[in-house]
Tab-separated table of C-alpha atoms in Angstrom:
chain	number	residue	atom	x	y	z
A	1	MET	CA	29.078	24.436	-1.183
A	2	LYS	CA	26.129	24.333	1.284
A	3	GLU	CA	28.248	22.201	3.651
A	4	ILE	CA	30.926	24.790	3.612
A	5	LEU	CA	28.580	27.688	4.178
A	6	ALA	CA	27.097	25.744	7.282
A	7	SER	CA	30.540	25.037	8.652
A	8	LEU	CA	31.803	28.551	8.528
A	9	PRO	CA	30.922	29.564	12.205
A	10	ARG	CA	32.623	26.384	13.507
A	11	LEU	CA	35.693	27.048	11.355
A	12	ASN	CA	35.819	30.536	12.443
A	13	ASP	CA	35.582	29.575	16.181
A	14	LYS	CA	38.499	27.297	15.758
A	15	TYR	CA	40.821	29.251	13.433
A	16	SER	CA	39.638	32.907	13.667
A	17	ILE	CA	39.691	33.190	9.865
A	18	PHE	CA	37.107	35.854	9.410
A	19	SER	CA	36.228	39.256	10.861
A	20	CYS	CA	32.796	39.031	9.107
A	21	ILE	CA	30.894	36.070	7.669
A	22	THR	CA	28.047	36.251	5.166
A	23	GLU	CA	24.545	36.248	6.651
A	24	ASP	CA	23.184	34.774	3.436
A	25	ALA	CA	23.320	30.964	3.700
A	26	GLU	CA	21.686	30.348	0.296
A	27	ILE	CA	23.803	29.335	-2.644
A	28	GLY	CA	21.496	30.719	-5.158
A	29	ASP	CA	23.016	30.975	-8.673
A	30	SER	CA	26.534	31.130	-7.241
A	31	GLU	CA	29.087	28.829	-9.050
A	32	PHE	CA	31.874	29.079	-6.470
A	33	LEU	CA	32.688	30.488	-3.075
A	34	PHE	CA	35.479	32.988	-2.339
A	35	SER	CA	36.759	35.189	0.514
A	36	ALA	CA	38.635	38.478	0.605
A	37	LYS	CA	41.019	40.284	2.969
A	38	ASP	CA	39.218	42.833	5.013
A	39	GLY	CA	41.145	45.635	3.344
A	40	MET	CA	38.817	45.486	0.325
A	41	THR	CA	35.469	47.158	0.365
A	42	SER	CA	32.413	45.095	0.105
A	43	LYS	CA	28.831	46.390	0.113
A	44	ASP	CA	27.220	43.694	1.990
A	45	MET	CA	29.798	43.319	4.847
A	46	MET	CA	31.751	45.645	7.099
A	47	THR	CA	35.247	46.700	5.907
A	48	ARG	CA	37.427	47.364	8.958
A	49	CYS	CA	41.009	46.651	7.950
A	50	GLY	CA	41.633	44.860	11.187
A	51	SER	CA	41.379	48.224	12.995
A	52	LYS	CA	39.036	49.458	15.690
A	53	ILE	CA	38.993	52.876	14.044
A	54	LEU	CA	36.857	51.473	11.168
A	55	ASP	CA	34.442	49.492	13.339
A	56	GLY	CA	30.962	49.940	11.876
A	57	TYR	CA	32.100	51.080	8.436
A	58	ARG	CA	29.849	49.535	5.778
A	59	PRO	CA	30.905	50.624	2.261
A	60	THR	CA	28.306	51.315	-0.432
A	61	PHE	CA	30.493	49.680	-3.169
A	62	ASP	CA	32.550	46.600	-3.942
A	63	ALA	CA	36.292	46.750	-4.633
A	64	THR	CA	36.798	46.060	-8.421
A	65	ALA	CA	38.378	42.639	-7.661
A	66	ILE	CA	35.402	41.560	-5.568
A	67	GLU	CA	32.892	42.902	-8.129
A	68	ARG	CA	34.572	40.904	-10.882
A	69	MET	CA	34.602	37.743	-8.821
A	70	ARG	CA	30.835	38.226	-8.102
A	71	ASN	CA	30.149	38.864	-11.762
A	72	ALA	CA	31.974	35.606	-12.635
A	73	GLY	CA	29.498	33.735	-10.414
A	74	GLY	CA	31.216	33.933	-7.089
A	75	LYS	CA	29.717	34.277	-3.607
A	76	LEU	CA	31.720	36.230	-1.023
A	77	ILE	CA	31.579	34.184	2.141
A	78	GLY	CA	33.641	36.334	4.433
A	79	LYS	CA	36.122	39.116	4.975
A	80	CYS	CA	39.396	37.647	6.310
A	81	ASN	CA	41.222	38.797	9.415
A	82	MET	CA	44.412	40.762	8.765
A	83	ASP	CA	47.082	42.823	10.498
A	84	GLU	CA	45.730	46.315	11.215
A	85	PHE	CA	45.900	48.168	7.865
A	86	GLY	CA	48.443	45.504	6.699
A	87	PHE	CA	50.914	46.574	9.320
A	88	GLY	CA	52.510	43.344	10.429
A	89	THR	CA	54.105	39.943	9.509
A	90	PHE	CA	52.048	37.603	11.706
A	91	SER	CA	48.450	38.890	11.638
A	92	THR	CA	48.744	39.489	15.414
A	93	THR	CA	47.762	43.242	15.261
A	94	SER	CA	44.165	42.490	14.106
A	95	ALA	CA	41.462	43.897	16.345
A	96	TYR	CA	38.997	41.274	15.260
A	97	GLY	CA	40.811	37.982	15.888
A	98	ILE	CA	44.215	36.515	15.267
A	99	PRO	CA	44.050	33.729	12.678
A	100	LYS	CA	45.602	30.433	13.827
A	101	ASN	CA	47.825	28.334	11.701
A	102	PRO	CA	45.877	25.151	10.586
A	103	PHE	CA	48.985	22.988	10.991
A	104	ASP	CA	49.458	24.119	14.618
A	105	LEU	CA	47.010	26.361	16.406
A	106	GLU	CA	49.812	27.779	18.601
A	107	ARG	CA	51.466	29.283	15.562
A	108	SER	CA	50.825	32.276	13.268
A	109	CYS	CA	49.279	32.161	9.863
A	110	GLY	CA	51.623	34.969	8.706
A	111	GLY	CA	50.571	38.395	7.639
A	112	SER	CA	49.176	40.650	6.772
A	113	SER	CA	46.742	38.339	4.639
A	114	GLY	CA	46.856	35.720	7.350
A	115	GLY	CA	43.108	35.040	7.347
A	116	SER	CA	43.082	34.597	3.473
A	117	ALA	CA	45.830	32.012	3.627
A	118	CYS	CA	44.142	30.237	6.467
A	119	ALA	CA	40.895	30.085	4.486
A	120	ALA	CA	42.700	28.706	1.555
A	121	ALA	CA	44.325	25.987	3.596
A	122	VAL	CA	41.297	24.807	5.622
A	123	ILE	CA	38.502	25.047	2.986
A	124	ASP	CA	39.024	22.500	0.268
A	125	GLY	CA	39.537	24.086	-3.260
A	126	HIS	CA	38.975	27.584	-1.904
A	127	ILE	CA	40.114	30.878	-3.583
A	128	SER	CA	40.843	33.987	-1.487
A	129	LEU	CA	41.720	37.516	-2.436
A	130	GLY	CA	44.709	38.841	-0.700
A	131	ALA	CA	46.744	42.019	-0.884
A	132	SER	CA	50.503	42.432	-0.744
A	133	THR	CA	52.555	45.563	0.074
A	134	GLY	CA	55.843	43.994	1.207
A	135	GLY	CA	55.153	40.261	1.532
A	136	SER	CA	51.575	40.039	2.745
A	137	ILE	CA	50.539	37.260	0.272
A	138	CYS	CA	53.691	35.171	0.061
A	139	CYS	CA	54.438	35.218	3.762
A	140	PRO	CA	51.081	33.701	4.932
A	141	ALA	CA	51.039	31.377	1.836
A	142	SER	CA	54.473	29.961	2.938
A	143	PHE	CA	53.387	29.629	6.661
A	144	CYS	CA	50.100	27.910	5.708
A	145	GLY	CA	51.497	25.631	3.047
A	146	VAL	CA	49.477	27.069	0.049
A	147	TYR	CA	50.143	28.857	-3.176
A	148	GLY	CA	50.166	32.641	-3.180
A	149	LEU	CA	50.462	34.715	-6.405
A	150	VAL	CA	51.225	38.450	-6.345
A	151	PRO	CA	50.705	39.936	-9.926
A	152	THR	CA	52.578	42.813	-11.463
A	153	TYR	CA	51.754	46.163	-10.012
A	154	GLY	CA	48.856	47.428	-12.099
A	155	ARG	CA	47.754	44.028	-13.450
A	156	VAL	CA	44.758	44.056	-10.982
A	157	SER	CA	42.707	47.165	-10.117
A	158	ARG	CA	43.312	48.587	-6.694
A	159	TYR	CA	39.919	50.407	-6.659
A	160	GLY	CA	38.218	49.571	-3.363
A	161	LEU	CA	41.451	48.481	-1.551
A	162	VAL	CA	42.058	50.654	1.520
A	163	ASP	CA	45.584	52.014	0.849
A	164	TYR	CA	48.632	50.987	2.849
A	165	GLY	CA	51.230	52.169	0.211
A	166	ASN	CA	49.791	53.352	-3.008
A	167	SER	CA	52.854	52.595	-5.081
A	168	LEU	CA	53.355	49.131	-3.509
A	169	ASP	CA	49.847	47.679	-2.937
A	170	LYS	CA	48.832	44.730	-5.213
A	171	ILE	CA	45.797	42.513	-5.047
A	172	GLY	CA	46.503	38.770	-5.624
A	173	LEU	CA	45.258	35.253	-5.064
A	174	ILE	CA	45.761	32.555	-2.484
A	175	SER	CA	44.677	28.930	-2.882
A	176	SER	CA	45.728	25.425	-2.209
A	177	ASP	CA	44.977	24.635	-5.892
A	178	PRO	CA	47.105	26.490	-8.545
A	179	GLU	CA	44.440	25.654	-11.147
A	180	ARG	CA	42.074	27.937	-9.312
A	181	ILE	CA	44.655	30.661	-9.366
A	182	ALA	CA	44.952	30.117	-13.137
A	183	ARG	CA	41.209	30.384	-13.470
A	184	PHE	CA	40.621	33.462	-11.448
A	185	LEU	CA	43.630	35.670	-12.254
A	186	PRO	CA	42.185	36.599	-15.610
A	187	VAL	CA	38.877	37.366	-13.925
A	188	ILE	CA	40.221	40.022	-11.656
A	189	SER	CA	42.901	41.405	-14.072
A	190	GLY	CA	42.469	44.093	-16.653
A	191	LYS	CA	41.834	47.796	-17.194
A	192	ASP	CA	39.586	49.642	-14.780
A	193	THR	CA	38.575	53.251	-15.431
A	194	LYS	CA	38.281	53.790	-11.709
A	195	ASP	CA	42.013	53.077	-11.131
A	196	SER	CA	44.401	54.910	-13.387
A	197	THR	CA	47.339	52.705	-12.360
A	198	SER	CA	45.502	49.652	-13.913
A	199	CYS	CA	45.348	51.145	-17.424
A	200	GLY	CA	48.886	50.670	-18.751
A	201	GLN	CA	49.453	46.901	-18.647
A	202	PRO	CA	49.627	44.468	-21.661
A	203	LYS	CA	46.821	41.962	-21.809
A	204	LEU	CA	47.185	38.955	-19.551
A	205	GLU	CA	47.732	35.764	-21.738
A	206	LEU	CA	48.231	32.284	-20.154
A	207	LYS	CA	49.833	30.174	-22.806
A	208	GLY	CA	51.712	27.616	-20.583
A	209	LYS	CA	55.160	29.319	-20.831
A	210	ARG	CA	57.661	27.410	-18.756
A	211	ILE	CA	60.538	28.600	-16.643
A	212	LYS	CA	63.788	27.147	-17.963
A	213	THR	CA	66.513	28.944	-16.083
A	214	ILE	CA	66.516	30.082	-12.495
A	215	GLY	CA	69.020	32.380	-10.686
A	216	VAL	CA	69.476	31.828	-6.975
A	217	PRO	CA	70.971	34.750	-5.159
A	218	GLU	CA	73.632	33.711	-2.573
A	219	GLU	CA	73.403	36.707	-0.313
A	220	PRO	CA	69.836	36.205	1.144
A	221	LEU	CA	70.502	32.661	2.121
A	222	ALA	CA	72.846	33.708	4.814
A	223	GLY	CA	70.011	34.635	7.144
A	224	VAL	CA	67.823	31.572	6.558
A	225	SER	CA	67.297	28.910	9.295
A	226	LYS	CA	68.888	25.530	8.834
A	227	GLU	CA	65.636	23.642	8.355
A	228	VAL	CA	64.328	26.160	5.650
A	229	LEU	CA	67.696	26.020	3.880
A	230	SER	CA	67.687	22.108	3.942
A	231	SER	CA	64.262	22.120	2.297
A	232	PHE	CA	65.187	24.790	-0.100
A	233	GLU	CA	68.299	22.968	-1.317
A	234	SER	CA	66.403	19.762	-1.719
A	235	SER	CA	63.870	21.678	-3.856
A	236	LEU	CA	66.716	22.942	-6.141
A	237	ASP	CA	67.600	19.319	-6.819
A	238	ALA	CA	63.929	18.655	-7.648
A	239	LEU	CA	63.895	21.546	-9.970
A	240	ARG	CA	66.930	20.261	-11.852
A	241	SER	CA	65.279	16.873	-12.175
A	242	MET	CA	62.404	18.760	-13.844
A	243	GLY	CA	64.848	19.962	-16.485
A	244	ILE	CA	65.253	23.503	-15.080
A	245	GLU	CA	68.675	25.057	-15.023
A	246	VAL	CA	69.575	26.363	-11.633
A	247	ASN	CA	72.434	28.868	-11.379
A	248	ARG	CA	73.884	30.590	-8.299
A	249	ILE	CA	74.064	34.359	-8.778
A	250	LYS	CA	75.013	37.504	-6.922
A	251	MET	CA	72.429	40.199	-5.985
A	252	PRO	CA	74.152	42.322	-3.370
A	253	SER	CA	71.654	45.182	-3.821
A	254	LEU	CA	68.932	43.079	-2.291
A	255	LYS	CA	70.022	43.966	1.209
A	256	TYR	CA	68.889	47.551	0.523
A	257	ALA	CA	65.396	46.646	-0.391
A	258	MET	CA	63.954	46.247	3.182
A	259	PRO	CA	64.994	49.616	4.522
A	260	ALA	CA	63.901	51.270	1.272
A	261	TYR	CA	60.586	49.506	1.475
A	262	PHE	CA	59.900	50.551	4.977
A	263	ILE	CA	60.695	54.149	4.219
A	264	LEU	CA	58.382	54.400	1.196
A	265	ALA	CA	55.593	52.241	2.727
A	266	THR	CA	55.415	54.102	5.885
A	267	SER	CA	55.678	57.412	4.202
A	268	GLU	CA	52.715	56.584	1.995
A	269	ALA	CA	50.774	55.062	4.900
A	270	SER	CA	51.105	58.113	7.048
A	271	THR	CA	49.549	60.168	4.355
A	272	ASN	CA	46.771	57.636	3.586
A	273	LEU	CA	45.819	57.252	7.195
A	274	ALA	CA	45.422	60.992	7.740
A	275	SER	CA	41.826	60.806	6.644
A	276	PHE	CA	40.945	58.537	9.521
A	277	VAL	CA	39.964	61.089	12.069
A	278	GLY	CA	36.481	59.930	13.231
A	279	MET	CA	34.540	62.164	10.966
A	280	ARG	CA	34.070	60.126	7.808
A	281	TYR	CA	34.321	56.359	8.285
A	282	GLY	CA	33.751	53.875	11.160
A	283	GLN	CA	33.849	55.085	14.721
A	284	GLN	CA	32.512	58.587	15.324
A	285	ASP	CA	32.062	58.761	19.096
A	286	GLY	CA	34.326	61.730	19.894
A	287	ASP	CA	33.499	64.942	21.739
A	288	LEU	CA	32.469	67.280	18.910
A	289	SER	CA	32.872	70.338	21.125
A	290	LEU	CA	36.684	69.819	21.042
A	291	LYS	CA	38.890	71.777	18.662
A	292	PHE	CA	39.847	69.857	15.573
A	293	ASP	CA	43.467	69.093	16.572
A	294	ASP	CA	42.294	67.886	19.990
A	295	TYR	CA	39.506	65.709	18.592
A	296	PHE	CA	41.927	64.289	15.900
A	297	THR	CA	44.428	63.486	18.595
A	298	TYR	CA	42.003	61.947	21.012
A	299	PHE	CA	40.354	59.760	18.388
A	300	ARG	CA	43.536	58.497	16.784
A	301	THR	CA	45.179	57.788	20.159
A	302	LYS	CA	42.156	55.782	21.232
A	303	TYR	CA	41.477	53.646	18.177
A	304	PHE	CA	44.792	53.111	16.306
A	305	GLY	CA	46.876	50.101	17.437
A	306	GLU	CA	50.456	50.484	18.552
A	307	GLU	CA	51.915	49.207	15.333
A	308	ALA	CA	49.773	51.674	13.335
A	309	LYS	CA	50.953	54.524	15.427
A	310	ARG	CA	54.606	53.424	15.111
A	311	ARG	CA	54.381	53.311	11.246
A	312	ILE	CA	52.555	56.692	11.100
A	313	LEU	CA	55.222	58.302	13.142
A	314	LEU	CA	58.005	56.773	11.136
A	315	GLY	CA	56.470	57.751	7.784
A	316	THR	CA	55.686	61.294	8.918
A	317	TYR	CA	59.340	61.700	10.060
A	318	THR	CA	60.853	60.519	6.742
A	319	ARG	CA	58.686	63.010	4.790
A	320	MET	CA	59.562	66.034	7.019
A	321	ALA	CA	61.369	68.972	5.532
A	322	GLY	CA	65.062	68.400	6.186
A	323	PHE	CA	64.711	64.602	6.209
A	324	ARG	CA	62.938	63.985	2.869
A	325	ASP	CA	66.023	64.034	0.775
A	326	ARG	CA	67.970	61.967	3.263
A	327	TYR	CA	65.422	59.109	3.523
A	328	TYR	CA	62.426	59.302	1.102
A	329	SER	CA	64.195	60.584	-2.032
A	330	LYS	CA	67.019	58.125	-1.513
A	331	ALA	CA	64.679	55.245	-0.971
A	332	LEU	CA	63.109	56.023	-4.437
A	333	LYS	CA	66.583	55.818	-6.046
A	334	VAL	CA	67.216	52.538	-4.255
A	335	ARG	CA	63.991	51.151	-5.755
A	336	LEU	CA	65.009	52.118	-9.254
A	337	HIS	CA	68.442	50.449	-8.659
A	338	ILE	CA	66.816	47.253	-7.493
A	339	ILE	CA	64.446	47.156	-10.547
A	340	GLU	CA	67.446	47.658	-12.846
A	341	TYR	CA	69.377	44.825	-11.144
A	342	TYR	CA	66.414	42.469	-11.563
A	343	LYS	CA	66.142	43.429	-15.149
A	344	LYS	CA	69.807	42.615	-15.620
A	345	ILE	CA	69.321	39.146	-14.030
A	346	PHE	CA	66.205	38.563	-16.218
A	347	SER	CA	68.256	39.091	-19.357
A	348	GLU	CA	69.907	35.735	-18.492
A	349	HIS	CA	67.409	33.912	-16.343
A	350	ASP	CA	63.635	33.413	-16.428
A	351	ALA	CA	63.179	33.741	-12.661
A	352	VAL	CA	64.899	34.553	-9.389
A	353	LEU	CA	64.322	32.066	-6.641
A	354	THR	CA	64.774	32.368	-2.776
A	355	PRO	CA	63.040	30.893	0.236
A	356	THR	CA	59.920	32.840	0.974
A	357	MET	CA	60.429	33.276	4.605
A	358	PRO	CA	63.649	32.794	6.638
A	359	PHE	CA	62.038	30.478	9.169
A	360	VAL	CA	58.838	28.441	9.644
A	361	SER	CA	55.744	29.983	11.304
A	362	PRO	CA	56.672	31.076	14.865
A	363	ARG	CA	54.576	30.347	17.960
A	364	PHE	CA	52.630	33.210	19.341
A	365	ASP	CA	54.721	33.224	22.537
A	366	GLU	CA	57.797	33.687	20.344
A	367	ILE	CA	56.236	36.465	18.448
A	368	SER	CA	55.258	38.307	21.624
A	369	LYS	CA	58.975	38.454	22.516
A	370	MET	CA	60.130	39.875	19.208
A	371	THR	CA	61.183	43.552	18.899
A	372	PRO	CA	59.714	45.628	16.042
A	373	ILE	CA	63.079	45.392	14.281
A	374	GLU	CA	63.104	41.680	14.516
A	375	SER	CA	59.509	41.508	13.224
A	376	TYR	CA	60.302	43.806	10.328
A	377	SER	CA	63.488	41.797	9.396
A	378	ALA	CA	61.347	38.669	8.809
A	379	ASP	CA	60.238	40.286	5.498
A	380	TYR	CA	63.658	40.703	3.956
A	381	LEU	CA	63.107	38.023	1.316
A	382	THR	CA	59.626	39.206	0.304
A	383	CYS	CA	60.249	42.903	0.198
A	384	PRO	CA	62.416	43.112	-2.933
A	385	PRO	CA	59.897	41.919	-5.607
A	386	ASP	CA	57.023	44.003	-4.002
A	387	LEU	CA	59.320	47.026	-4.019
A	388	ALA	CA	60.089	46.444	-7.662
A	389	GLY	CA	56.438	45.856	-8.511
A	390	MET	CA	57.312	42.428	-10.039
A	391	PRO	CA	55.123	39.401	-10.017
A	392	HIS	CA	56.074	36.591	-7.606
A	393	LEU	CA	54.777	33.283	-6.318
A	394	SER	CA	55.206	31.317	-3.094
A	395	VAL	CA	54.836	27.516	-3.395
A	396	PRO	CA	55.200	24.837	-0.721
A	397	CYS	CA	58.587	23.224	-0.962
A	398	GLY	CA	59.039	21.176	2.266
A	399	TYR	CA	58.038	20.606	5.833
A	400	ASN	CA	60.184	20.674	9.059
A	401	ARG	CA	60.219	17.866	11.571
A	402	ASP	CA	57.152	19.292	13.302
A	403	GLY	CA	55.240	19.104	10.030
A	404	MET	CA	55.185	22.946	9.551
A	405	PRO	CA	55.245	24.103	5.967
A	406	ILE	CA	58.204	25.831	4.132
A	407	GLY	CA	57.872	27.819	0.972
A	408	MET	CA	60.027	29.106	-1.744
A	409	GLN	CA	59.457	32.286	-3.747
A	410	PHE	CA	59.810	32.692	-7.559
A	411	VAL	CA	60.086	36.247	-8.987
A	412	THR	CA	59.739	37.070	-12.765
A	413	ASP	CA	59.943	40.100	-14.926
A	414	HIS	CA	57.046	42.560	-15.135
A	415	TRP	CA	53.913	41.026	-16.711
A	416	GLU	CA	55.354	37.500	-16.776
A	417	GLU	CA	52.581	35.892	-14.559
A	418	ASP	CA	52.115	33.080	-17.198
A	419	SER	CA	55.293	31.245	-16.417
A	420	LEU	CA	54.686	31.491	-12.557
A	421	ILE	CA	51.204	29.943	-13.023
A	422	THR	CA	52.544	27.223	-15.343
A	423	PHE	CA	55.309	26.369	-12.836
A	424	ALA	CA	52.815	26.315	-9.987
A	425	LYS	CA	50.719	23.666	-11.814
A	426	ASP	CA	53.745	21.589	-12.741
A	427	TRP	CA	55.070	21.796	-9.232
A	428	ASP	CA	51.752	20.786	-7.722
A	429	SER	CA	51.962	17.518	-9.807
A	430	ALA	CA	55.564	16.836	-8.878
A	431	PHE	CA	55.605	17.750	-5.100
A	432	ASP	CA	53.718	16.066	-2.459
A	433	VAL	CA	51.773	19.034	-0.900
A	434	ARG	CA	50.334	18.191	2.523
A	435	LYS	CA	47.108	19.509	3.767
A	436	PRO	CA	46.274	20.191	7.380
A	437	GLU	CA	43.684	17.863	9.152
A	438	VAL	CA	40.465	19.828	9.102
A	439	SER	CA	36.989	18.608	10.265
A	440	LEU	CA	34.049	20.614	9.010
């Protein structure tokens, strides 16, 4: 562990993993090292959510997930770079460094938990806390060739997580070793009196339950690149050889998940970000002689990034009188329909399986040419389970001819994390997972 701590500055110079690194180089009584997405509060490091507007903000408390990891013997080594407030697919909207894919430094780690996935890929046996709203754990896990688990909404306390979308945000785990995910999910799970949404779940039990039947929806595969589809189809053969029944199914309602997600997520985000006005957290360098509206406008214009502004505007619009029923209320109905459709599938199958992302990690020059709509569309496979609040897992399933990782995503019914973790461990034994070449 001392070697890892000593290597952090060099790793960060190369990969831009962290926005902050611990200043305490002593191991002390710590039993393991972990990192956390910079959207979670930590009392010994700044929490900035990838945004200039929070520069200088030092919380006085830990997020519950971080506190529980510390209490279990963990040492927080750094806060991981992320898209500003989670707004992005490629971690390119961060104000404190854009994490670089360890398989190709010219490519993205994915987003918004890109730094967390990068840490999991380059630090041997590492565990990192990520957060997912619409794919922010599974996307970077797929791009970086590691395992990413998103628990059921409410399984892990959100206390201390700076909100993007309250009804969508979930804290999860990213690691190259599924055994570590199995070890630490029980640590961060459970009731928390500080978060009312964490009080209703059944107790987490990991009994080794196995997935026996999988449904593969045909509709989402139409938008997947040839190289991703080829690896995915090969993985289906591997699953059959493991004794898992694979069936092709229809889930036409999945196409409505992404528009519903963006309406709900941006609506909630525009409300949550209303408190960032330069008077409570982070930057406070405005002209206090201005009227409140003028100060508010000046400050948010100066310090919010373009993507944050775009999503605030979109979310404010969809909640306006006269538009709320047309957009926001309808999106809530779509969410319920998608949950019901998943439940119908789960009455006959243990899991639903798709590729995680429709393409391998793109180069930064390719990302710069994407329109916002093209960038948003990349999340169409990861949005449905997040919208439904269902647990899901991304596992490596192949590599393209350039050696870039490809992932596939399993979705199970609410509270069924056990079968996902069991599968991840079985798959890790059966599949040849490659690791990037990293020199500490």
